[in-house]
Amino acid sequence: SSPAALPSAPGRQTFASPFALPPGQRSAAMFNARKKILKDKGAAPTELEEEVAKALFDIEVSPSSDIKADLRDVYISSAQDLEVKNRIALVVHVPFRVWKTVRKIQGRLIRELEKKFNKKHVVLVANRTILDKNFRRKGLQVRPRSRTLTSVHESMLEDVVGPTEIFGKRTRIGVDGSKLMKII
């Protein structure tokens, strides 16, 4: 055998590139992409969440990416598909601790993710905690305004409209009693 050959155990194949691995074996790239998902203990990520994590990892390691440095600290907590009218929207939930970083690169990150997931709208939303009116049971003295139901819903609406800002809202009440909120 030549000195450049890789040592291997009998009956085991060695591969030069992690992308040359046969299906069924985990590659180094998938393991690193798995670090982009933060789930509760014992909860396994779904296939969609792994796809999103891999897309984030691909954007991070691509040499042409201008958001490479900011993406190093970004990870997701969950992802889900929602059908809106006749298109599918991909809602990606990000832990609140990371949201400040995501907000800086939100427009560019959404554009990159929409390229990876063609024919899907991508929406990034932060995970926020809602405390109900019985918050004293949890041992808290005061309920911060940022933890109220109304405040969390307002913040989520701001997350959904993306890098743009909300200037005003109009609630239109129809004759049949249905409410339609217009965001300006």
PDB file of C-alpha atoms in Angstrom:
ATOM      1  CA  SER A   1       0.000   0.000   0.000  1.00  0.00           C
ATOM      2  CA  SER A   2       1.104   3.555  -0.681  1.00  0.00           C
ATOM      3  CA  PRO A   3       1.914   5.970   2.171  1.00  0.00           C
ATOM      4  CA  ALA A   4      -0.882   8.373   1.008  1.00  0.00           C
ATOM      5  CA  ALA A   5      -3.652   5.786   1.462  1.00  0.00           C
ATOM      6  CA  LEU A   6      -6.049   6.261   4.361  1.00  0.00           C
ATOM      7  CA  PRO A   7      -5.959   3.541   7.031  1.00  0.00           C
ATOM      8  CA  SER A   8      -9.236   1.676   7.395  1.00  0.00           C
ATOM      9  CA  ALA A   9     -10.595  -1.157   9.467  1.00  0.00           C
ATOM     10  CA  PRO A  10     -11.374  -4.396   7.622  1.00  0.00           C
ATOM     11  CA  GLY A  11     -14.839  -4.351   6.067  1.00  0.00           C
ATOM     12  CA  ARG A  12     -15.202  -0.562   6.410  1.00  0.00           C
ATOM     13  CA  GLN A  13     -15.104   1.858   3.502  1.00  0.00           C
ATOM     14  CA  THR A  14     -13.381   5.232   3.718  1.00  0.00           C
ATOM     15  CA  PHE A  15     -14.627   8.258   1.853  1.00  0.00           C
ATOM     16  CA  ALA A  16     -12.568  11.288   0.908  1.00  0.00           C
ATOM     17  CA  SER A  17     -15.432  13.813   1.005  1.00  0.00           C
ATOM     18  CA  PRO A  18     -18.325  13.975   3.473  1.00  0.00           C
ATOM     19  CA  PHE A  19     -20.637  14.576   0.479  1.00  0.00           C
ATOM     20  CA  ALA A  20     -19.565  11.235  -1.042  1.00  0.00           C
ATOM     21  CA  LEU A  21     -21.180   9.326   1.818  1.00  0.00           C
ATOM     22  CA  PRO A  22     -23.879   6.893   0.740  1.00  0.00           C
ATOM     23  CA  PRO A  23     -27.476   7.697   1.779  1.00  0.00           C
ATOM     24  CA  GLY A  24     -28.328   6.590   5.297  1.00  0.00           C
ATOM     25  CA  GLN A  25     -25.034   7.695   6.827  1.00  0.00           C
ATOM     26  CA  ARG A  26     -24.775  11.080   8.460  1.00  0.00           C
ATOM     27  CA  SER A  27     -22.281  13.454   6.931  1.00  0.00           C
ATOM     28  CA  ALA A  28     -20.256  16.074   8.760  1.00  0.00           C
ATOM     29  CA  ALA A  29     -22.270  18.797   7.029  1.00  0.00           C
ATOM     30  CA  MET A  30     -25.581  17.465   8.405  1.00  0.00           C
ATOM     31  CA  PHE A  31     -24.099  17.263  11.908  1.00  0.00           C
ATOM     32  CA  ASN A  32     -23.059  20.908  11.728  1.00  0.00           C
ATOM     33  CA  ALA A  33     -26.445  21.896  10.303  1.00  0.00           C
ATOM     34  CA  ARG A  34     -28.055  20.114  13.281  1.00  0.00           C
ATOM     35  CA  LYS A  35     -26.378  22.674  15.568  1.00  0.00           C
ATOM     36  CA  LYS A  36     -28.608  25.317  13.982  1.00  0.00           C
ATOM     37  CA  ILE A  37     -31.705  23.804  15.684  1.00  0.00           C
ATOM     38  CA  LEU A  38     -32.415  24.345  19.369  1.00  0.00           C
ATOM     39  CA  LYS A  39     -35.263  22.109  20.556  1.00  0.00           C
ATOM     40  CA  ASP A  40     -36.556  21.145  23.990  1.00  0.00           C
ATOM     41  CA  LYS A  41     -34.816  18.183  25.546  1.00  0.00           C
ATOM     42  CA  GLY A  42     -35.892  14.928  23.956  1.00  0.00           C
ATOM     43  CA  ALA A  43     -37.767  16.593  21.091  1.00  0.00           C
ATOM     44  CA  ALA A  44     -36.575  15.452  17.685  1.00  0.00           C
ATOM     45  CA  PRO A  45     -36.499  17.984  14.828  1.00  0.00           C
ATOM     46  CA  THR A  46     -38.875  17.495  11.914  1.00  0.00           C
ATOM     47  CA  GLU A  47     -37.700  17.021   8.353  1.00  0.00           C
ATOM     48  CA  LEU A  48     -38.667  20.611   7.478  1.00  0.00           C
ATOM     49  CA  GLU A  49     -36.692  21.989  10.441  1.00  0.00           C
ATOM     50  CA  GLU A  50     -33.632  20.030   9.328  1.00  0.00           C
ATOM     51  CA  GLU A  51     -34.017  21.436   5.795  1.00  0.00           C
ATOM     52  CA  VAL A  52     -34.173  24.998   7.147  1.00  0.00           C
ATOM     53  CA  ALA A  53     -31.159  24.364   9.399  1.00  0.00           C
ATOM     54  CA  LYS A  54     -29.207  22.968   6.448  1.00  0.00           C
ATOM     55  CA  ALA A  55     -30.153  26.019   4.342  1.00  0.00           C
ATOM     56  CA  LEU A  56     -28.949  28.338   7.137  1.00  0.00           C
ATOM     57  CA  PHE A  57     -25.713  26.379   7.398  1.00  0.00           C
ATOM     58  CA  ASP A  58     -25.214  26.496   3.606  1.00  0.00           C
ATOM     59  CA  ILE A  59     -25.690  30.276   3.599  1.00  0.00           C
ATOM     60  CA  GLU A  60     -23.226  30.578   6.488  1.00  0.00           C
ATOM     61  CA  VAL A  61     -20.469  28.531   4.815  1.00  0.00           C
ATOM     62  CA  SER A  62     -20.912  29.929   1.292  1.00  0.00           C
ATOM     63  CA  PRO A  63     -17.942  32.145   0.406  1.00  0.00           C
ATOM     64  CA  SER A  64     -20.058  34.768  -1.385  1.00  0.00           C
ATOM     65  CA  SER A  65     -22.432  35.381   1.546  1.00  0.00           C
ATOM     66  CA  ASP A  66     -22.315  38.889   3.026  1.00  0.00           C
ATOM     67  CA  ILE A  67     -24.291  37.869   6.144  1.00  0.00           C
ATOM     68  CA  LYS A  68     -21.844  35.084   6.997  1.00  0.00           C
ATOM     69  CA  ALA A  69     -20.523  36.613  10.243  1.00  0.00           C
ATOM     70  CA  ASP A  70     -23.970  37.472  11.605  1.00  0.00           C
ATOM     71  CA  LEU A  71     -25.356  34.000  10.829  1.00  0.00           C
ATOM     72  CA  ARG A  72     -22.806  32.324  13.094  1.00  0.00           C
ATOM     73  CA  ASP A  73     -24.925  33.100  16.195  1.00  0.00           C
ATOM     74  CA  VAL A  74     -28.306  32.416  14.560  1.00  0.00           C
ATOM     75  CA  TYR A  75     -30.258  29.195  15.181  1.00  0.00           C
ATOM     76  CA  ILE A  76     -33.930  28.205  14.962  1.00  0.00           C
ATOM     77  CA  SER A  77     -36.345  26.633  17.433  1.00  0.00           C
ATOM     78  CA  SER A  78     -38.983  25.395  14.977  1.00  0.00           C
ATOM     79  CA  ALA A  79     -40.338  25.721  11.450  1.00  0.00           C
ATOM     80  CA  GLN A  80     -43.711  24.992   9.894  1.00  0.00           C
ATOM     81  CA  ASP A  81     -45.524  25.298   6.589  1.00  0.00           C
ATOM     82  CA  LEU A  82     -48.740  27.337   6.439  1.00  0.00           C
ATOM     83  CA  GLU A  83     -51.053  27.466   3.452  1.00  0.00           C
ATOM     84  CA  VAL A  84     -52.072  31.054   2.737  1.00  0.00           C
ATOM     85  CA  LYS A  85     -54.619  31.417  -0.071  1.00  0.00           C
ATOM     86  CA  ASN A  86     -52.921  29.530  -2.919  1.00  0.00           C
ATOM     87  CA  ARG A  87     -49.279  29.706  -1.789  1.00  0.00           C
ATOM     88  CA  ILE A  88     -47.300  28.082   0.989  1.00  0.00           C
ATOM     89  CA  ALA A  89     -45.573  30.198   3.631  1.00  0.00           C
ATOM     90  CA  LEU A  90     -42.650  28.883   5.652  1.00  0.00           C
ATOM     91  CA  VAL A  91     -42.775  30.242   9.207  1.00  0.00           C
ATOM     92  CA  VAL A  92     -39.431  29.980  10.984  1.00  0.00           C
ATOM     93  CA  HIS A  93     -39.439  30.510  14.760  1.00  0.00           C
ATOM     94  CA  VAL A  94     -36.260  31.945  16.270  1.00  0.00           C
ATOM     95  CA  PRO A  95     -35.440  32.087  20.010  1.00  0.00           C
ATOM     96  CA  PHE A  96     -35.918  35.582  21.411  1.00  0.00           C
ATOM     97  CA  ARG A  97     -32.270  35.758  22.535  1.00  0.00           C
ATOM     98  CA  VAL A  98     -31.145  35.562  18.897  1.00  0.00           C
ATOM     99  CA  TRP A  99     -33.838  37.889  17.521  1.00  0.00           C
ATOM    100  CA  LYS A 100     -31.693  41.038  17.852  1.00  0.00           C
ATOM    101  CA  THR A 101     -29.100  39.535  15.494  1.00  0.00           C
ATOM    102  CA  VAL A 102     -31.744  38.212  13.081  1.00  0.00           C
ATOM    103  CA  ARG A 103     -33.461  41.590  12.895  1.00  0.00           C
ATOM    104  CA  LYS A 104     -30.276  43.246  11.570  1.00  0.00           C
ATOM    105  CA  ILE A 105     -30.046  40.799   8.638  1.00  0.00           C
ATOM    106  CA  GLN A 106     -33.728  39.947   8.287  1.00  0.00           C
ATOM    107  CA  GLY A 107     -34.274  41.267   4.744  1.00  0.00           C
ATOM    108  CA  ARG A 108     -31.171  39.618   3.284  1.00  0.00           C
ATOM    109  CA  LEU A 109     -31.757  36.365   5.194  1.00  0.00           C
ATOM    110  CA  ILE A 110     -35.358  36.115   3.959  1.00  0.00           C
ATOM    111  CA  ARG A 111     -34.171  36.696   0.371  1.00  0.00           C
ATOM    112  CA  GLU A 112     -31.544  33.939   0.677  1.00  0.00           C
ATOM    113  CA  LEU A 113     -34.000  31.477   2.258  1.00  0.00           C
ATOM    114  CA  GLU A 114     -36.629  32.197  -0.426  1.00  0.00           C
ATOM    115  CA  LYS A 115     -34.017  31.312  -3.058  1.00  0.00           C
ATOM    116  CA  LYS A 116     -33.406  27.968  -1.321  1.00  0.00           C
ATOM    117  CA  PHE A 117     -37.120  27.224  -0.789  1.00  0.00           C
ATOM    118  CA  ASN A 118     -38.539  28.303  -4.130  1.00  0.00           C
ATOM    119  CA  LYS A 119     -42.287  28.972  -4.373  1.00  0.00           C
ATOM    120  CA  LYS A 120     -42.492  29.566  -0.608  1.00  0.00           C
ATOM    121  CA  HIS A 121     -42.763  32.842   1.270  1.00  0.00           C
ATOM    122  CA  VAL A 122     -40.427  32.899   4.282  1.00  0.00           C
ATOM    123  CA  VAL A 123     -41.469  34.612   7.522  1.00  0.00           C
ATOM    124  CA  LEU A 124     -39.177  34.915  10.548  1.00  0.00           C
ATOM    125  CA  VAL A 125     -40.864  35.213  13.956  1.00  0.00           C
ATOM    126  CA  ALA A 126     -39.344  35.431  17.446  1.00  0.00           C
ATOM    127  CA  ASN A 127     -40.501  33.109  20.230  1.00  0.00           C
ATOM    128  CA  ARG A 128     -42.088  35.219  22.947  1.00  0.00           C
ATOM    129  CA  THR A 129     -43.634  34.320  26.297  1.00  0.00           C
ATOM    130  CA  ILE A 130     -47.214  35.236  27.189  1.00  0.00           C
ATOM    131  CA  LEU A 131     -48.005  35.400  30.896  1.00  0.00           C
ATOM    132  CA  ASP A 132     -51.690  35.074  31.781  1.00  0.00           C
ATOM    133  CA  LYS A 133     -53.422  37.076  34.476  1.00  0.00           C
ATOM    134  CA  ASN A 134     -52.588  34.415  37.075  1.00  0.00           C
ATOM    135  CA  PHE A 135     -48.858  35.167  36.826  1.00  0.00           C
ATOM    136  CA  ARG A 136     -48.492  35.327  40.620  1.00  0.00           C
ATOM    137  CA  ARG A 137     -48.903  31.538  40.729  1.00  0.00           C
ATOM    138  CA  LYS A 138     -45.611  31.308  38.867  1.00  0.00           C
ATOM    139  CA  GLY A 139     -43.908  33.279  41.649  1.00  0.00           C
ATOM    140  CA  LEU A 140     -43.691  36.618  39.828  1.00  0.00           C
ATOM    141  CA  GLN A 141     -44.586  39.893  41.508  1.00  0.00           C
ATOM    142  CA  VAL A 142     -45.158  41.978  38.401  1.00  0.00           C
ATOM    143  CA  ARG A 143     -46.162  41.031  34.861  1.00  0.00           C
ATOM    144  CA  PRO A 144     -44.044  43.022  32.403  1.00  0.00           C
ATOM    145  CA  ARG A 145     -45.983  44.752  29.617  1.00  0.00           C
ATOM    146  CA  SER A 146     -43.904  42.846  27.057  1.00  0.00           C
ATOM    147  CA  ARG A 147     -45.394  39.559  28.332  1.00  0.00           C
ATOM    148  CA  THR A 148     -49.063  40.512  27.925  1.00  0.00           C
ATOM    149  CA  LEU A 149     -51.144  38.835  25.201  1.00  0.00           C
ATOM    150  CA  THR A 150     -51.755  42.107  23.351  1.00  0.00           C
ATOM    151  CA  SER A 151     -48.088  43.116  23.403  1.00  0.00           C
ATOM    152  CA  VAL A 152     -46.902  39.703  22.179  1.00  0.00           C
ATOM    153  CA  HIS A 153     -49.436  39.732  19.320  1.00  0.00           C
ATOM    154  CA  GLU A 154     -48.384  43.273  18.320  1.00  0.00           C
ATOM    155  CA  SER A 155     -44.732  42.214  18.329  1.00  0.00           C
ATOM    156  CA  MET A 156     -45.474  39.112  16.250  1.00  0.00           C
ATOM    157  CA  LEU A 157     -47.280  41.278  13.698  1.00  0.00           C
ATOM    158  CA  GLU A 158     -44.184  43.493  13.495  1.00  0.00           C
ATOM    159  CA  ASP A 159     -42.040  40.357  12.987  1.00  0.00           C
ATOM    160  CA  VAL A 160     -44.290  39.121  10.166  1.00  0.00           C
ATOM    161  CA  VAL A 161     -44.184  42.349   8.163  1.00  0.00           C
ATOM    162  CA  GLY A 162     -40.442  41.885   8.075  1.00  0.00           C
ATOM    163  CA  PRO A 163     -37.859  44.575   7.685  1.00  0.00           C
ATOM    164  CA  THR A 164     -40.555  47.202   7.019  1.00  0.00           C
ATOM    165  CA  GLU A 165     -42.276  49.170   9.765  1.00  0.00           C
ATOM    166  CA  ILE A 166     -45.939  49.542  10.679  1.00  0.00           C
ATOM    167  CA  PHE A 167     -47.082  53.166  10.439  1.00  0.00           C
ATOM    168  CA  GLY A 168     -50.747  52.717  11.265  1.00  0.00           C
ATOM    169  CA  LYS A 169     -53.656  50.318  11.600  1.00  0.00           C
ATOM    170  CA  ARG A 170     -57.268  50.579  10.550  1.00  0.00           C
ATOM    171  CA  THR A 171     -59.957  48.197  11.735  1.00  0.00           C
ATOM    172  CA  ARG A 172     -62.836  47.931   9.310  1.00  0.00           C
ATOM    173  CA  ILE A 173     -65.998  46.370  10.697  1.00  0.00           C
ATOM    174  CA  GLY A 174     -68.349  44.922   8.089  1.00  0.00           C
ATOM    175  CA  VAL A 175     -72.142  44.966   8.173  1.00  0.00           C
ATOM    176  CA  ASP A 176     -72.154  41.299   9.166  1.00  0.00           C
ATOM    177  CA  GLY A 177     -69.872  42.047  12.148  1.00  0.00           C
ATOM    178  CA  SER A 178     -66.655  40.694  10.622  1.00  0.00           C
ATOM    179  CA  LYS A 179     -63.492  42.610  11.418  1.00  0.00           C
ATOM    180  CA  LEU A 180     -60.756  43.353   8.893  1.00  0.00           C
ATOM    181  CA  MET A 181     -57.537  44.936  10.111  1.00  0.00           C
ATOM    182  CA  LYS A 182     -55.573  46.938   7.555  1.00  0.00           C
ATOM    183  CA  ILE A 183     -51.890  47.458   8.282  1.00  0.00           C
ATOM    184  CA  ILE A 184     -50.352  50.587   6.780  1.00  0.00           C
TER     185      ILE A 184
END
